Coordinates of N, CA and C in Angstrom, one line a residue:
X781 N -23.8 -98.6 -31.6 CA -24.6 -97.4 -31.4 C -25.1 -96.9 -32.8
X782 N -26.0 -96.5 -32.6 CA -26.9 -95.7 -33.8 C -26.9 -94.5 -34.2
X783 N -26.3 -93.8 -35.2 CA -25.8 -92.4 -35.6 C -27.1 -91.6 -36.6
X784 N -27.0 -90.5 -36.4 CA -27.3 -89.9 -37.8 C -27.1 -88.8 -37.8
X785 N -26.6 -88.2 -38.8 CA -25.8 -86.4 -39.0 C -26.6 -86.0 -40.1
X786 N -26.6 -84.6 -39.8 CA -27.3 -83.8 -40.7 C -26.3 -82.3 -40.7
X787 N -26.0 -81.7 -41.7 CA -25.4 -80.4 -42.1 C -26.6 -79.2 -42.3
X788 N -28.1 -79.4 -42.3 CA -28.9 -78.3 -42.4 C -29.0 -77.0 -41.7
X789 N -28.3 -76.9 -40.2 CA -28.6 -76.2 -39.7 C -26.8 -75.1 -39.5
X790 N -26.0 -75.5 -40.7 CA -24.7 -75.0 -40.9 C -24.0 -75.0 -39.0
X791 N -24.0 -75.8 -38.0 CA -23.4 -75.6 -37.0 C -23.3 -76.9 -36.3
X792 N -22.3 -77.2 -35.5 CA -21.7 -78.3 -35.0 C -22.3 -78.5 -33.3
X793 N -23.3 -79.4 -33.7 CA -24.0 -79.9 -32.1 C -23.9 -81.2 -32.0
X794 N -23.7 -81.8 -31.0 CA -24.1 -83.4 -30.8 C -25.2 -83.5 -29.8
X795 N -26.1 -84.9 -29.6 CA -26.9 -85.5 -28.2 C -27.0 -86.5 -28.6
X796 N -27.8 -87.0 -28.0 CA -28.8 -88.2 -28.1 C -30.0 -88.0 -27.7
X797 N -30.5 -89.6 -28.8 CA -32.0 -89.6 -28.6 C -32.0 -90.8 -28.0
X798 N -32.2 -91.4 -27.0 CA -32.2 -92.7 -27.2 C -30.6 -93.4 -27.0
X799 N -30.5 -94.3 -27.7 CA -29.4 -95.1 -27.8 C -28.3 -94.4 -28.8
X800 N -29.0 -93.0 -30.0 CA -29.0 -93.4 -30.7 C -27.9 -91.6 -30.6
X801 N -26.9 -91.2 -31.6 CA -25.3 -90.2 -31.3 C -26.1 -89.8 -32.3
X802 N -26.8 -88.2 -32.4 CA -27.4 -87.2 -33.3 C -26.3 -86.3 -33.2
X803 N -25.7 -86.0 -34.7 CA -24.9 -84.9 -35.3 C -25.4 -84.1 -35.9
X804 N -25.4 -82.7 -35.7 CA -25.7 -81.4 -36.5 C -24.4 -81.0 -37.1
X805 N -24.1 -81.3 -38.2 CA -22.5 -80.9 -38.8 C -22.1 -79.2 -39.1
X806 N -21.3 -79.2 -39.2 CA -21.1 -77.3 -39.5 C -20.9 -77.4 -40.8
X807 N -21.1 -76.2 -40.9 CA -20.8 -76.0 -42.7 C -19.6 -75.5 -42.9
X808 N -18.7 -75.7 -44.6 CA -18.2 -75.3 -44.9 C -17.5 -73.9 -45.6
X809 N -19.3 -73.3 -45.6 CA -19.7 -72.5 -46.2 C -19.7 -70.8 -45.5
X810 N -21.2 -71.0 -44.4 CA -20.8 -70.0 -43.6 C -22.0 -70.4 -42.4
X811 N -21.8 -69.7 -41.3 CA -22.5 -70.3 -40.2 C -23.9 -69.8 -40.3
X812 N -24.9 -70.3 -39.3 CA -26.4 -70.0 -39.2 C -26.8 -70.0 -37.7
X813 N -25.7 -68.4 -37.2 CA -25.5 -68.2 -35.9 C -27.4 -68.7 -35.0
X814 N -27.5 -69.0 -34.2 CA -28.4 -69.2 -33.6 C -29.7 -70.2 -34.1
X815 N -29.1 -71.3 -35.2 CA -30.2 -71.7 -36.2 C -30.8 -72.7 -35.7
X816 N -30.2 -73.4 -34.2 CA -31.2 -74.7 -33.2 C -31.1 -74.2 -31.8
X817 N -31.7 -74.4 -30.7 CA -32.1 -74.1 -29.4 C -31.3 -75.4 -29.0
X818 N -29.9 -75.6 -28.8 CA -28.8 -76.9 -28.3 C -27.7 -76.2 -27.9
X819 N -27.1 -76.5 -27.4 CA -25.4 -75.7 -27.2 C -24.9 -76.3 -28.2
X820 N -24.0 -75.2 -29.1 CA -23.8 -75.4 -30.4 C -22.1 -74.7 -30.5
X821 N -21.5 -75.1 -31.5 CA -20.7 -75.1 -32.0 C -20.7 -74.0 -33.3
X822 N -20.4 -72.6 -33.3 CA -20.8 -71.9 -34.3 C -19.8 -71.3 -35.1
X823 N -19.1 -72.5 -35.7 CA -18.3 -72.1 -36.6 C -17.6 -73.4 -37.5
X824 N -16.9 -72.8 -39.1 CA -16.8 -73.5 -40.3 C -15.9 -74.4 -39.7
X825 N -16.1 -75.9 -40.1 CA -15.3 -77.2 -39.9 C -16.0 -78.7 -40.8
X826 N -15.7 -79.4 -40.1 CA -16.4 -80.2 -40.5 C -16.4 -81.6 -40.1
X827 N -17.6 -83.1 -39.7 CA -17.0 -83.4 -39.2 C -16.5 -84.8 -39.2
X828 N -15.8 -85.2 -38.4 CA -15.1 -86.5 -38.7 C -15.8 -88.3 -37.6
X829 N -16.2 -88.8 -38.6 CA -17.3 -89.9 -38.2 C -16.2 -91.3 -37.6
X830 N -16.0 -91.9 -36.5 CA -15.1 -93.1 -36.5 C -15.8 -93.8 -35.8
X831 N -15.8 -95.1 -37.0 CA -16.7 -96.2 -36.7 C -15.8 -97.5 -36.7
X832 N -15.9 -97.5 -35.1 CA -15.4 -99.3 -35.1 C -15.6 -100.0 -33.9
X833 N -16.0 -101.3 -33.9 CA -16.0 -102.2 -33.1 C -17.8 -102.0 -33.2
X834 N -18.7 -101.6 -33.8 CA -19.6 -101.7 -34.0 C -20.0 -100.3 -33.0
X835 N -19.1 -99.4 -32.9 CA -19.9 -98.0 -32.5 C -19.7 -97.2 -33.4
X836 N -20.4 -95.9 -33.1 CA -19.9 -94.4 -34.2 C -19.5 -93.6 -33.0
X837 N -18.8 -93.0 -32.9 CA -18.4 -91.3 -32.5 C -17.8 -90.4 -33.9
X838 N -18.4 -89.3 -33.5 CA -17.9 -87.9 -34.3 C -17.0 -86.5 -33.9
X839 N -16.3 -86.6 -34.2 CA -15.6 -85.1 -33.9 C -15.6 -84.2 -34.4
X840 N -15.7 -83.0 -33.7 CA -15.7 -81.8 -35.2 C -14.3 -81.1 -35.0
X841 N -13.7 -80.6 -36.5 CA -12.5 -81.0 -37.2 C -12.3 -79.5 -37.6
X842 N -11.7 -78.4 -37.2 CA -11.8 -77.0 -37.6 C -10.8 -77.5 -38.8
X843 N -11.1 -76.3 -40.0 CA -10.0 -76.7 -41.1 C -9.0 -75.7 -41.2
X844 N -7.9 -75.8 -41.1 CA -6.8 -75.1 -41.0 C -6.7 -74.0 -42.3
X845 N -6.3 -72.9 -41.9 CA -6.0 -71.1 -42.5 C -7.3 -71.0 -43.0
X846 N -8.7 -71.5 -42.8 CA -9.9 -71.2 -43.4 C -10.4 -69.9 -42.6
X847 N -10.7 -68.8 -43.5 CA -11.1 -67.3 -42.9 C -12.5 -67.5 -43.1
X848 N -13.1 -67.3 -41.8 CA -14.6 -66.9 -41.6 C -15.2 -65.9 -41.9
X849 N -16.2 -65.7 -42.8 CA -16.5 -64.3 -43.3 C -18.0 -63.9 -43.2
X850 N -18.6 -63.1 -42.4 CA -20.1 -62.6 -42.8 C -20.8 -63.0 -43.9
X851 N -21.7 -63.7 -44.1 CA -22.3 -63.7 -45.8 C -22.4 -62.4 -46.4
X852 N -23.6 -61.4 -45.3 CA -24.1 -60.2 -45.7 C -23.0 -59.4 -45.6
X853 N -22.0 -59.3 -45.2 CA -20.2 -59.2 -45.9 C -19.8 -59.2 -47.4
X854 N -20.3 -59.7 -48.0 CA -20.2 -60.1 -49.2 C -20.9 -59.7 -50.5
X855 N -20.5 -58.9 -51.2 CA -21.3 -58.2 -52.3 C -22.2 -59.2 -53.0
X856 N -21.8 -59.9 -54.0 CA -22.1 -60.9 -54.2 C -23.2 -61.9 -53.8
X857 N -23.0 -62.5 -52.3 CA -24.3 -62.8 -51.8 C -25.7 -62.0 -51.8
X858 N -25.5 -60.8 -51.0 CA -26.6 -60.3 -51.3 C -27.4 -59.9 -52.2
X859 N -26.1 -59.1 -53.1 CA -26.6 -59.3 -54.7 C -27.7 -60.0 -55.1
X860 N -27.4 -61.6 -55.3 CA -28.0 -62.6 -55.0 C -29.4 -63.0 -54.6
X861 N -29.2 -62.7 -53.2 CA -30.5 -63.3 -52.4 C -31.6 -61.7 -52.6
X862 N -30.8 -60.3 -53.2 CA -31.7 -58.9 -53.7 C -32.4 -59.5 -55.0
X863 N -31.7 -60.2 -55.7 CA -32.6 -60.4 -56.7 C -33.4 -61.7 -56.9
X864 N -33.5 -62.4 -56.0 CA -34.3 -63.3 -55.2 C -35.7 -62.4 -54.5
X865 N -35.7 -61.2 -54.0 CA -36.7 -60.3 -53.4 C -36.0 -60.5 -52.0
X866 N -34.7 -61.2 -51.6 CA -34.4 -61.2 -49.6 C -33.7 -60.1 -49.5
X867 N -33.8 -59.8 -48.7 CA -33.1 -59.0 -47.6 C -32.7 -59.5 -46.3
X868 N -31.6 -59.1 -45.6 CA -31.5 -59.5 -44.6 C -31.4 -58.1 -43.2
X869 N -31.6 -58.8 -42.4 CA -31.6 -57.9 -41.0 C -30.2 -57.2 -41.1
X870 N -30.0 -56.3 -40.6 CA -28.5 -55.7 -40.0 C -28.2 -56.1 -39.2

């Protein structure tokens, strides 16, 4: 089977195209509640790829005592993306 994973969209989806096991990985970082139109997986993990006998499957792997936090939570972040010119919604 034919794989390919991508982390862009910070959230944990699987399908297929084809023949072929499409992974959207989650982030480590912080989520991007509502960031693809899939049934998704919306929260920090990360995931785990097992390849053998000439297939792939992926699991997604929550990481143990990891605290989930708001970005715009975060002094710092916004800080940040203020002096960038972003803002974010409430």
């Amino acid at each position: 089977m034919k794989s390919f994973g991508s982390g862009h969209v910070h959230t944990y989806a699987r399908s297929t195209h084809g023949d072929a096991l499409i992974i959207h990985a989650p982030s480590t970082a912080f989520t991007a509640r509502g960031a693809i139109d899939l049934p998704a997986l919306e929260q920090l993990g990360v995931v785990e790829y097992v390849c053998e006998d000439g297939s792939v499957d992926a699991y997604f792997r929550s990481i143990p005592h990891l605290v989930e936090g708001e970005p715009r939570n975060i002094p710092e972040f916004t800080a940040h993306l203020a002096d960038l010119g972003i803002t974010l919604d409430a």
